[in-house]
mmCIF file of C-alpha atoms in Angstrom:
data_model
loop_
_atom_site.group_PDB
_atom_site.id
_atom_site.type_symbol
_atom_site.label_atom_id
_atom_site.label_comp_id
_atom_site.label_asym_id
_atom_site.label_seq_id
_atom_site.Cartn_x
_atom_site.Cartn_y
_atom_site.Cartn_z
ATOM 1 C CA MET A 1 58.689 35.616 -180.572
ATOM 2 C CA LYS A 2 60.851 34.192 -177.990
ATOM 3 C CA ASN A 3 63.165 37.091 -176.644
ATOM 4 C CA ARG A 4 65.612 34.705 -175.370
ATOM 5 C CA LYS A 5 68.482 32.221 -176.735
ATOM 6 C CA LEU A 6 68.538 28.300 -175.935
ATOM 7 C CA LEU A 7 71.232 27.278 -173.421
ATOM 8 C CA MET A 8 72.744 24.446 -174.564
ATOM 9 C CA ILE A 9 76.013 24.632 -172.483
ATOM 10 C CA PRO A 10 77.220 21.665 -170.106
ATOM 11 C CA GLY A 11 75.336 23.609 -167.006
ATOM 12 C CA PRO A 12 73.467 25.832 -166.119
ATOM 13 C CA ILE A 13 70.932 24.129 -168.226
ATOM 14 C CA GLU A 14 67.130 24.527 -169.750
ATOM 15 C CA VAL A 15 65.062 23.751 -167.049
ATOM 16 C CA ASP A 16 61.213 22.632 -166.917
ATOM 17 C CA PRO A 17 58.813 25.469 -166.991
ATOM 18 C CA ALA A 18 57.091 23.474 -163.437
ATOM 19 C CA VAL A 19 60.629 24.164 -161.904
ATOM 20 C CA LEU A 20 60.710 27.643 -163.005
ATOM 21 C CA ARG A 21 57.263 28.294 -161.668
ATOM 22 C CA ALA A 22 58.729 27.106 -158.255
ATOM 23 C CA MET A 23 61.095 29.620 -158.490
ATOM 24 C CA GLY A 24 58.778 32.060 -158.739
ATOM 25 C CA GLU A 25 56.489 31.186 -156.020
ATOM 26 C CA VAL A 26 56.073 33.749 -153.051
ATOM 27 C CA THR A 27 59.114 33.446 -150.693
ATOM 28 C CA THR A 28 58.254 31.622 -147.422
ATOM 29 C CA SER A 29 60.252 31.347 -144.072
ATOM 30 C CA HIS A 30 62.576 28.665 -143.943
ATOM 31 C CA VAL A 31 60.775 27.441 -140.737
ATOM 32 C CA ALA A 32 56.928 27.715 -142.304
ATOM 33 C CA PRO A 33 55.305 24.289 -142.259
ATOM 34 C CA ASN A 34 55.093 24.296 -146.341
ATOM 35 C CA PHE A 35 58.939 24.688 -146.461
ATOM 36 C CA ILE A 36 59.688 22.166 -144.146
ATOM 37 C CA GLU A 37 57.704 19.744 -145.904
ATOM 38 C CA SER A 38 59.544 20.910 -149.274
ATOM 39 C CA PHE A 39 63.089 20.357 -147.854
ATOM 40 C CA GLY A 40 62.054 16.983 -145.897
ATOM 41 C CA ASN A 41 60.606 15.506 -148.929
ATOM 42 C CA SER A 42 63.681 16.547 -150.988
ATOM 43 C CA LEU A 43 65.877 14.822 -148.621
ATOM 44 C CA GLU A 44 63.639 11.725 -149.198
ATOM 45 C CA LEU A 45 63.728 12.213 -152.879
ATOM 46 C CA MET A 46 67.451 12.404 -152.966
ATOM 47 C CA ARG A 47 67.890 8.868 -151.426
ATOM 48 C CA LYS A 48 65.708 7.593 -154.260
ATOM 49 C CA ILE A 49 67.459 9.143 -157.280
ATOM 50 C CA TRP A 50 70.880 8.448 -155.908
ATOM 51 C CA LEU A 51 69.549 4.873 -155.234
ATOM 52 C CA ALA A 52 71.208 5.053 -151.367
ATOM 53 C CA PRO A 53 68.167 4.282 -149.297
ATOM 54 C CA LYS A 54 70.757 3.948 -146.095
ATOM 55 C CA GLY A 55 72.859 6.999 -147.271
ATOM 56 C CA GLN A 56 72.592 10.569 -145.588
ATOM 57 C CA PRO A 57 71.503 13.452 -147.894
ATOM 58 C CA PHE A 58 72.797 17.129 -147.703
ATOM 59 C CA ILE A 59 71.115 20.125 -149.435
ATOM 60 C CA ILE A 60 73.335 22.781 -149.011
ATOM 61 C CA ALA A 61 73.332 26.719 -150.330
ATOM 62 C CA GLY A 62 76.206 26.338 -152.720
ATOM 63 C CA SER A 63 77.777 25.528 -155.845
ATOM 64 C CA GLY A 64 78.961 21.693 -156.695
ATOM 65 C CA THR A 65 82.654 22.796 -155.936
ATOM 66 C CA LEU A 66 81.262 23.600 -152.022
ATOM 67 C CA ALA A 67 80.071 19.582 -152.518
ATOM 68 C CA MET A 68 83.496 18.485 -153.663
ATOM 69 C CA ASP A 69 84.718 20.639 -150.733
ATOM 70 C CA MET A 70 82.566 19.211 -148.064
ATOM 71 C CA ALA A 71 83.369 15.525 -149.453
ATOM 72 C CA VAL A 72 86.747 15.925 -148.629
ATOM 73 C CA SER A 73 86.762 18.159 -145.695
ATOM 74 C CA ASN A 74 84.581 15.830 -143.668
ATOM 75 C CA LEU A 75 86.786 12.863 -144.394
ATOM 76 C CA ILE A 76 89.948 13.600 -144.766
ATOM 77 C CA GLU A 77 92.395 14.583 -142.116
ATOM 78 C CA PRO A 78 96.088 15.815 -142.366
ATOM 79 C CA GLY A 79 98.597 13.494 -143.516
ATOM 80 C CA ASP A 80 96.153 10.921 -145.113
ATOM 81 C CA ASN A 81 97.283 9.700 -148.481
ATOM 82 C CA ALA A 82 94.533 10.569 -151.162
ATOM 83 C CA LEU A 83 94.322 9.546 -154.537
ATOM 84 C CA VAL A 84 92.713 11.415 -157.464
ATOM 85 C CA ILE A 85 91.595 9.713 -160.900
ATOM 86 C CA SER A 86 91.825 12.669 -163.061
ATOM 87 C CA THR A 87 90.304 12.759 -166.818
ATOM 88 C CA GLY A 88 90.490 16.271 -166.945
ATOM 89 C CA TYR A 89 90.060 20.066 -165.371
ATOM 90 C CA PHE A 90 87.886 18.870 -162.460
ATOM 91 C CA GLY A 91 90.674 16.294 -161.197
ATOM 92 C CA GLU A 92 92.873 19.054 -161.052
ATOM 93 C CA ARG A 93 90.218 20.868 -158.550
ATOM 94 C CA TYR A 94 90.028 17.886 -156.787
ATOM 95 C CA LYS A 95 93.933 17.767 -156.026
ATOM 96 C CA ASN A 96 93.673 21.637 -154.872
ATOM 97 C CA ILE A 97 91.096 20.768 -152.317
ATOM 98 C CA LEU A 98 92.835 17.790 -151.056
ATOM 99 C CA THR A 99 96.021 19.606 -150.606
ATOM 100 C CA THR A 100 94.086 22.650 -148.771
ATOM 101 C CA TYR A 101 93.173 20.261 -145.945
ATOM 102 C CA GLY A 102 96.528 18.599 -145.917
ATOM 103 C CA ALA A 103 96.341 15.242 -147.746
ATOM 104 C CA ASN A 104 99.355 13.530 -149.437
ATOM 105 C CA VAL A 105 98.141 13.709 -152.879
ATOM 106 C CA THR A 106 98.666 11.422 -155.771
ATOM 107 C CA VAL A 107 96.975 12.049 -159.063
ATOM 108 C CA LEU A 108 96.695 9.441 -161.862
ATOM 109 C CA GLN A 109 96.196 11.945 -164.841
ATOM 110 C CA ALA A 110 94.720 10.466 -168.335
ATOM 111 C CA GLU A 111 95.832 11.580 -171.517
ATOM 112 C CA ILE A 112 93.444 14.072 -172.789
ATOM 113 C CA GLY A 113 90.381 12.525 -174.111
ATOM 114 C CA ASP A 114 90.954 9.251 -172.307
ATOM 115 C CA THR A 115 90.552 7.450 -168.945
ATOM 116 C CA VAL A 116 92.906 5.921 -166.695
ATOM 117 C CA PRO A 117 93.637 2.265 -167.346
ATOM 118 C CA LEU A 118 92.000 -0.020 -164.263
ATOM 119 C CA GLU A 119 95.253 -1.378 -164.015
ATOM 120 C CA THR A 120 97.114 1.597 -163.324
ATOM 121 C CA ILE A 121 94.603 2.348 -160.393
ATOM 122 C CA GLU A 122 95.132 -1.378 -158.913
ATOM 123 C CA LYS A 123 98.898 -0.774 -159.230
ATOM 124 C CA GLU A 124 98.927 2.613 -157.204
ATOM 125 C CA LEU A 125 96.307 1.499 -154.538
ATOM 126 C CA SER A 126 98.311 -1.480 -153.800
ATOM 127 C CA SER A 127 101.482 0.730 -153.164
ATOM 128 C CA LYS A 128 100.264 2.567 -149.980
ATOM 129 C CA ASN A 129 97.396 2.812 -147.822
ATOM 130 C CA TYR A 130 94.960 4.853 -149.230
ATOM 131 C CA LYS A 131 92.485 7.190 -147.063
ATOM 132 C CA LEU A 132 89.991 8.039 -150.161
ATOM 133 C CA LEU A 133 90.085 8.002 -153.777
ATOM 134 C CA THR A 134 88.126 10.715 -156.096
ATOM 135 C CA ILE A 135 86.362 9.922 -159.409
ATOM 136 C CA THR A 136 85.354 12.318 -162.004
ATOM 137 C CA HIS A 137 82.054 10.516 -163.571
ATOM 138 C CA VAL A 138 82.154 13.285 -166.539
ATOM 139 C CA ASP A 139 84.526 15.978 -166.606
ATOM 140 C CA THR A 140 82.734 18.451 -167.778
ATOM 141 C CA SER A 141 86.192 19.868 -169.572
ATOM 142 C CA THR A 142 86.513 16.840 -171.809
ATOM 143 C CA GLY A 143 83.222 15.176 -172.139
ATOM 144 C CA VAL A 144 85.172 12.042 -171.099
ATOM 145 C CA LEU A 145 82.864 9.330 -169.199
ATOM 146 C CA THR A 146 84.841 7.157 -166.344
ATOM 147 C CA ASP A 147 83.197 3.885 -165.125
ATOM 148 C CA PRO A 148 82.984 4.512 -161.412
ATOM 149 C CA LYS A 149 81.553 0.957 -160.760
ATOM 150 C CA SER A 150 85.114 -0.826 -161.810
ATOM 151 C CA ILE A 151 87.003 1.961 -159.913
ATOM 152 C CA VAL A 152 84.963 1.852 -156.484
ATOM 153 C CA HIS A 153 85.425 -2.239 -156.570
ATOM 154 C CA LEU A 154 89.160 -1.723 -156.687
ATOM 155 C CA ALA A 155 88.832 0.768 -154.028
ATOM 156 C CA GLN A 156 86.748 -1.230 -151.784
ATOM 157 C CA LYS A 157 89.205 -4.200 -152.170
ATOM 158 C CA HIS A 158 91.882 -1.964 -150.725
ATOM 159 C CA ASN A 159 89.529 -0.485 -147.978
ATOM 160 C CA THR A 160 89.823 2.911 -149.740
ATOM 161 C CA LEU A 161 86.903 5.341 -149.333
ATOM 162 C CA SER A 162 85.567 6.601 -152.779
ATOM 163 C CA ILE A 163 84.194 10.018 -153.606
ATOM 164 C CA LEU A 164 82.223 10.147 -156.903
ATOM 165 C CA ASP A 165 82.055 13.702 -158.318
ATOM 166 C CA GLY A 166 78.686 13.602 -160.226
ATOM 167 C CA VAL A 167 78.594 17.084 -161.086
ATOM 168 C CA CYS A 168 77.923 16.530 -164.677
ATOM 169 C CA ALA A 169 76.660 13.028 -164.425
ATOM 170 C CA THR A 170 74.181 12.481 -161.535
ATOM 171 C CA ALA A 171 70.680 11.707 -162.828
ATOM 172 C CA GLY A 172 71.724 11.544 -166.307
ATOM 173 C CA GLU A 173 74.609 8.995 -166.044
ATOM 174 C CA GLU A 174 73.930 5.312 -164.684
ATOM 175 C CA THR A 175 74.821 5.309 -160.764
ATOM 176 C CA GLN A 176 73.969 2.982 -158.202
ATOM 177 C CA GLN A 177 75.373 4.416 -154.941
ATOM 178 C CA GLU A 178 74.479 1.717 -152.633
ATOM 179 C CA ALA A 179 74.627 -1.298 -154.763
ATOM 180 C CA TRP A 180 78.335 -0.146 -156.190
ATOM 181 C CA GLY A 181 79.486 0.570 -152.684
ATOM 182 C CA ILE A 182 80.287 4.653 -153.286
ATOM 183 C CA ASP A 183 80.557 6.416 -150.175
ATOM 184 C CA ILE A 184 79.741 9.598 -151.297
ATOM 185 C CA VAL A 185 77.965 10.767 -154.507
ATOM 186 C CA LEU A 186 77.864 14.865 -155.157
ATOM 187 C CA THR A 187 76.396 17.165 -157.883
ATOM 188 C CA GLY A 188 75.182 20.915 -158.384
ATOM 189 C CA SER A 189 71.394 21.539 -158.668
ATOM 190 C CA GLN A 190 72.406 23.369 -162.338
ATOM 191 C CA LYS A 191 73.077 20.232 -164.232
ATOM 192 C CA ALA A 192 71.145 16.982 -164.789
ATOM 193 C CA ILE A 193 69.252 17.452 -161.716
ATOM 194 C CA GLY A 194 67.556 20.078 -163.748
ATOM 195 C CA VAL A 195 67.365 23.522 -161.225
ATOM 196 C CA PRO A 196 68.947 26.793 -161.652
ATOM 197 C CA PRO A 197 72.389 27.108 -159.846
ATOM 198 C CA GLY A 198 72.746 27.607 -156.226
ATOM 199 C CA LEU A 199 72.572 24.068 -154.439
ATOM 200 C CA ALA A 200 75.421 21.740 -153.501
ATOM 201 C CA LEU A 201 74.094 18.402 -153.150
ATOM 202 C CA LEU A 202 75.348 15.071 -151.759
ATOM 203 C CA VAL A 203 74.328 11.694 -150.301
ATOM 204 C CA ALA A 204 76.924 10.217 -147.966
ATOM 205 C CA SER A 205 77.015 6.183 -147.213
ATOM 206 C CA GLU A 206 76.895 4.801 -143.556
ATOM 207 C CA LYS A 207 80.608 4.047 -144.002
ATOM 208 C CA ALA A 208 81.316 7.840 -144.891
ATOM 209 C CA MET A 209 79.348 8.867 -142.043
ATOM 210 C CA ASP A 210 81.249 6.746 -139.487
ATOM 211 C CA THR A 211 84.588 7.681 -140.905
ATOM 212 C CA TRP A 212 83.609 11.577 -140.125
ATOM 213 C CA LYS A 213 82.169 10.255 -136.641
ATOM 214 C CA ASN A 214 85.477 8.741 -136.081
ATOM 215 C CA ARG A 215 87.781 11.531 -137.085
ATOM 216 C CA LYS A 216 90.980 12.075 -134.598
ATOM 217 C CA THR A 217 90.927 15.705 -135.573
ATOM 218 C CA PRO A 218 88.286 18.242 -135.883
ATOM 219 C CA VAL A 219 86.856 19.239 -139.367
ATOM 220 C CA GLN A 220 88.773 22.079 -140.900
ATOM 221 C CA ASN A 221 85.948 23.634 -142.631
ATOM 222 C CA TYR A 222 83.022 25.636 -140.622
ATOM 223 C CA TYR A 223 80.288 26.139 -143.373
ATOM 224 C CA GLY A 224 80.642 22.843 -144.724
ATOM 225 C CA SER A 225 81.071 20.608 -141.449
ATOM 226 C CA PHE A 226 78.831 17.846 -141.123
ATOM 227 C CA THR A 227 78.971 18.752 -137.518
ATOM 228 C CA ASN A 228 76.834 21.857 -138.139
ATOM 229 C CA TRP A 229 74.513 20.442 -141.348
ATOM 230 C CA LEU A 230 73.700 16.971 -139.994
ATOM 231 C CA PRO A 231 71.437 17.930 -137.441
ATOM 232 C CA ILE A 232 69.895 20.426 -139.660
ATOM 233 C CA MET A 233 69.090 17.415 -142.402
ATOM 234 C CA GLN A 234 67.873 15.260 -139.829
ATOM 235 C CA ALA A 235 65.343 17.867 -138.179
ATOM 236 C CA TYR A 236 64.057 18.621 -141.740
ATOM 237 C CA GLU A 237 63.366 14.827 -142.557
ATOM 238 C CA GLU A 238 61.547 14.629 -139.288
ATOM 239 C CA ARG A 239 59.761 17.819 -140.177
ATOM 240 C CA LYS A 240 60.887 19.830 -137.572
ATOM 241 C CA PRO A 241 62.366 23.412 -137.848
ATOM 242 C CA SER A 242 66.006 24.178 -137.516
ATOM 243 C CA TYR A 243 68.742 26.553 -138.434
ATOM 244 C CA PHE A 244 72.405 26.830 -138.927
ATOM 245 C CA GLY A 245 72.269 29.156 -142.256
ATOM 246 C CA THR A 246 69.392 30.629 -144.111
ATOM 247 C CA PRO A 247 68.635 28.173 -146.516
ATOM 248 C CA PRO A 248 67.375 29.318 -150.344
ATOM 249 C CA VAL A 249 63.811 28.742 -150.102
ATOM 250 C CA ASN A 250 62.862 29.113 -153.726
ATOM 251 C CA LEU A 251 65.644 26.849 -154.738
ATOM 252 C CA ILE A 252 64.682 24.052 -152.513
ATOM 253 C CA ARG A 253 60.984 24.395 -153.459
ATOM 254 C CA ALA A 254 62.294 24.106 -156.904
ATOM 255 C CA LEU A 255 64.324 21.185 -156.338
ATOM 256 C CA GLU A 256 61.454 19.497 -154.715
ATOM 257 C CA VAL A 257 59.455 19.984 -158.308
ATOM 258 C CA SER A 258 62.550 18.685 -160.332
ATOM 259 C CA LEU A 259 63.396 15.583 -158.236
ATOM 260 C CA THR A 260 59.605 14.918 -157.976
ATOM 261 C CA LEU A 261 59.244 14.812 -161.791
ATOM 262 C CA ILE A 262 62.654 12.917 -161.924
ATOM 263 C CA HIS A 263 61.429 9.991 -159.800
ATOM 264 C CA ASN A 264 57.916 9.975 -161.549
ATOM 265 C CA GLU A 265 59.884 9.426 -164.925
ATOM 266 C CA ARG A 266 61.666 7.102 -163.034
ATOM 267 C CA ILE A 267 65.747 7.413 -162.709
ATOM 268 C CA LYS A 268 66.200 4.101 -164.908
ATOM 269 C CA ASN A 269 64.094 5.954 -167.483
ATOM 270 C CA ARG A 270 65.772 9.262 -167.211
ATOM 271 C CA VAL A 271 69.231 7.741 -167.818
ATOM 272 C CA ALA A 272 68.015 5.835 -170.736
ATOM 273 C CA THR A 273 66.729 8.658 -172.205
ATOM 274 C CA HIS A 274 69.947 10.859 -171.981
ATOM 275 C CA LEU A 275 71.888 7.869 -173.618
ATOM 276 C CA GLN A 276 69.331 7.653 -176.229
ATOM 277 C CA TYR A 277 69.913 11.606 -177.075
ATOM 278 C CA ALA A 278 73.348 11.352 -176.710
ATOM 279 C CA LYS A 279 74.266 8.486 -179.224
ATOM 280 C CA ALA A 280 71.668 10.268 -181.463
ATOM 281 C CA PHE A 281 73.831 13.301 -181.205
ATOM 282 C CA ARG A 282 76.863 12.009 -181.591
ATOM 283 C CA ASN A 283 76.023 10.138 -184.694
ATOM 284 C CA ALA A 284 74.738 13.530 -186.293
ATOM 285 C CA VAL A 285 77.898 15.403 -185.671
ATOM 286 C CA GLN A 286 80.288 12.635 -186.876
ATOM 287 C CA SER A 287 78.019 12.309 -189.852
ATOM 288 C CA ILE A 288 79.439 15.527 -191.262
ATOM 289 C CA GLY A 289 82.975 15.006 -189.763
ATOM 290 C CA LEU A 290 83.318 16.608 -186.463
ATOM 291 C CA GLN A 291 85.466 14.841 -184.157
ATOM 292 C CA LEU A 292 85.066 14.218 -180.586
ATOM 293 C CA VAL A 293 87.671 14.666 -177.683
ATOM 294 C CA PRO A 294 86.769 11.389 -175.963
ATOM 295 C CA LYS A 295 89.140 8.952 -177.651
ATOM 296 C CA ASN A 296 86.053 6.691 -178.726
ATOM 297 C CA ASN A 297 82.162 6.570 -178.333
ATOM 298 C CA GLU A 298 82.214 4.010 -175.550
ATOM 299 C CA ILE A 299 83.984 6.708 -173.055
ATOM 300 C CA ALA A 300 81.922 9.803 -174.127
ATOM 301 C CA ALA A 301 79.404 11.392 -171.838
ATOM 302 C CA HIS A 302 75.661 11.196 -172.267
ATOM 303 C CA THR A 303 75.266 14.569 -170.555
ATOM 304 C CA MET A 304 77.378 16.491 -172.622
ATOM 305 C CA THR A 305 79.356 16.107 -175.771
ATOM 306 C CA ALA A 306 83.070 17.797 -176.309
ATOM 307 C CA ILE A 307 84.085 18.603 -180.238
ATOM 308 C CA TYR A 308 87.203 19.798 -182.104
ATOM 309 C CA TYR A 309 86.593 22.607 -184.390
ATOM 310 C CA PRO A 310 87.399 21.286 -188.230
ATOM 311 C CA GLU A 311 90.483 22.501 -189.666
ATOM 312 C CA GLY A 312 90.391 25.938 -190.599
ATOM 313 C CA ILE A 313 87.206 27.019 -188.491
ATOM 314 C CA ASP A 314 87.748 30.067 -186.408
ATOM 315 C CA GLY A 315 85.938 29.285 -182.880
ATOM 316 C CA ASN A 316 85.272 32.586 -181.813
ATOM 317 C CA LEU A 317 83.436 33.378 -185.224
ATOM 318 C CA PHE A 318 81.900 30.015 -185.038
ATOM 319 C CA ARG A 319 80.396 30.554 -181.578
ATOM 320 C CA LYS A 320 78.813 34.282 -182.422
ATOM 321 C CA ASP A 321 77.287 32.576 -185.139
ATOM 322 C CA ILE A 322 75.752 30.159 -183.218
ATOM 323 C CA ALA A 323 74.539 32.573 -180.988
ATOM 324 C CA GLU A 324 73.098 34.939 -183.599
ATOM 325 C CA PHE A 325 70.921 31.601 -184.539
ATOM 326 C CA GLY A 326 69.425 31.619 -181.038
ATOM 327 C CA VAL A 327 71.667 28.870 -179.234
ATOM 328 C CA ILE A 328 74.355 29.246 -176.675
ATOM 329 C CA LEU A 329 77.327 26.732 -176.630
ATOM 330 C CA ALA A 330 80.474 26.771 -174.458
ATOM 331 C CA GLY A 331 83.852 27.064 -175.629
ATOM 332 C CA GLY A 332 86.755 25.164 -174.353
ATOM 333 C CA LEU A 333 87.571 24.835 -170.622
ATOM 334 C CA HIS A 334 90.996 22.349 -170.645
ATOM 335 C CA ALA A 335 93.631 24.456 -170.646
ATOM 336 C CA GLU A 336 95.748 22.401 -173.179
ATOM 337 C CA ILE A 337 93.175 22.277 -175.778
ATOM 338 C CA LYS A 338 90.884 25.350 -174.808
ATOM 339 C CA THR A 339 90.795 27.236 -178.246
ATOM 340 C CA LYS A 340 90.601 23.934 -180.331
ATOM 341 C CA TYR A 341 87.086 22.778 -178.978
ATOM 342 C CA PHE A 342 83.564 23.647 -177.902
ATOM 343 C CA ARG A 343 81.190 21.505 -175.468
ATOM 344 C CA ILE A 344 77.505 21.425 -175.837
ATOM 345 C CA GLY A 345 74.767 19.983 -172.804
ATOM 346 C CA HIS A 346 72.264 17.758 -173.242
ATOM 347 C CA MET A 347 70.779 16.916 -170.247
ATOM 348 C CA GLY A 348 67.855 17.275 -168.065
ATOM 349 C CA ALA A 349 64.458 18.931 -169.577
ATOM 350 C CA ILE A 350 65.987 19.068 -173.262
ATOM 351 C CA THR A 351 63.904 17.732 -176.327
ATOM 352 C CA LYS A 352 64.543 16.371 -179.533
ATOM 353 C CA SER A 353 63.563 19.586 -180.878
ATOM 354 C CA ASP A 354 66.160 21.560 -178.885
ATOM 355 C CA ILE A 355 68.827 19.251 -180.328
ATOM 356 C CA VAL A 356 67.707 19.723 -183.907
ATOM 357 C CA ALA A 357 68.015 23.501 -183.275
ATOM 358 C CA THR A 358 71.444 22.871 -181.960
ATOM 359 C CA LEU A 359 72.305 21.061 -185.102
ATOM 360 C CA SER A 360 70.791 23.458 -187.259
ATOM 361 C CA ALA A 361 72.814 26.115 -185.646
ATOM 362 C CA ILE A 362 75.944 24.378 -185.783
ATOM 363 C CA GLU A 363 75.340 23.650 -189.430
ATOM 364 C CA SER A 364 74.735 27.082 -190.346
ATOM 365 C CA ALA A 365 77.867 28.309 -188.547
ATOM 366 C CA LEU A 366 80.070 25.842 -190.216
ATOM 367 C CA HIS A 367 78.465 26.921 -193.530
ATOM 368 C CA LYS A 368 79.413 30.392 -193.095
ATOM 369 C CA GLN A 369 83.005 29.229 -192.894
ATOM 370 C CA ASN A 370 82.806 27.275 -195.837
ATOM 371 C CA TYR A 371 83.201 23.997 -194.349
ATOM 372 C CA ASN A 372 82.942 21.189 -196.825
ATOM 373 C CA PHE A 373 80.084 19.111 -195.558
ATOM 374 C CA GLU A 374 76.420 17.796 -197.108
ATOM 375 C CA PHE A 375 73.831 20.315 -195.613
ATOM 376 C CA GLY A 376 71.461 18.995 -193.372
ATOM 377 C CA LYS A 377 73.016 15.538 -193.010
ATOM 378 C CA SER A 378 73.620 15.864 -188.954
ATOM 379 C CA ILE A 379 69.584 16.334 -188.593
ATOM 380 C CA ARG A 380 68.719 13.688 -191.056
ATOM 381 C CA GLU A 381 70.902 11.459 -189.099
ATOM 382 C CA PHE A 382 69.751 12.440 -185.587
ATOM 383 C CA LEU A 383 66.328 12.218 -186.673
ATOM 384 C CA SER A 384 66.698 8.648 -188.274
ATOM 385 C CA TYR A 385 67.893 7.484 -185.167
ATOM 386 C CA PHE A 386 64.488 7.724 -183.552
ATOM 387 C CA ALA A 387 62.668 6.724 -186.908
#
């Protein structure tokens, strides 16, 4: 029997066996020809998966927060105005990052489970000259999905740069960076990209790179500065050795494998599968009376789901029972409702069987606490979606 639990949190996620095998390959030198080829190929694959053929990709050792930090620190200068479109915990994080680099920050905060209306964003962009705005594509704390295309259209109208936090979205939610005009799209390796944690990934547009080149002040970040990393990315893409900081060679080899799997599947098909699984999963949990944190299904993410505990259910005991069933879910993250809900990831290399196992665990844990529902109904509902 397997001596491990099924990991169904919103990251890190279950990864493809081929990716795990790549992680276990013999560690090579960061200037070895085979590694240079892996790094260069990964950069080229990022352009294809981000749908940004003219973009500049960066692969850096670090988390998604480092990618957020790099996007801001290379574009913002002290005194610049920045607008944060916030749908949860990670909008607040962007406010803190921007403030660190001297930006004048305005936050448009959505109600819990909702998005910020476009007319509110339009009004704020009209009120002053904003250097950039940030969008959380999927906020992992609420499971709310934002429509970046419409917001970026407003940003372009007001000559404002756009940063899309795609940490819980890229390669799972539709993102057309170049066609939509997004200046930076960033993520971490441990989400829908399908690699263990440890890589900060982002692609910058030509406009973003020009903004960085024409700064009046130095970048106030040493490790994350494009000044230090751009020559490295260019060298590896040209299949030449280079050095600034030692890259995590096994992680980058694993990244190459995962990006290749995604590219072979085609990103359009990958996104469509996430949408199917998410809709089926939402139908399943709602069929037994569970309520989502997002206010409606139209703004519910396709990479994860945030669900309120039913009345009278002890959340700690619920998650403990699920873990004993062999599945790991995540508790709440948003401070205002932290003890009232739980979160499930369904992105990357998951299968229908993984979701059926998760629904079985949920039903079992609810049944133990005498929650009134029709046993087995969520599983039938999920499977009927694909019948």
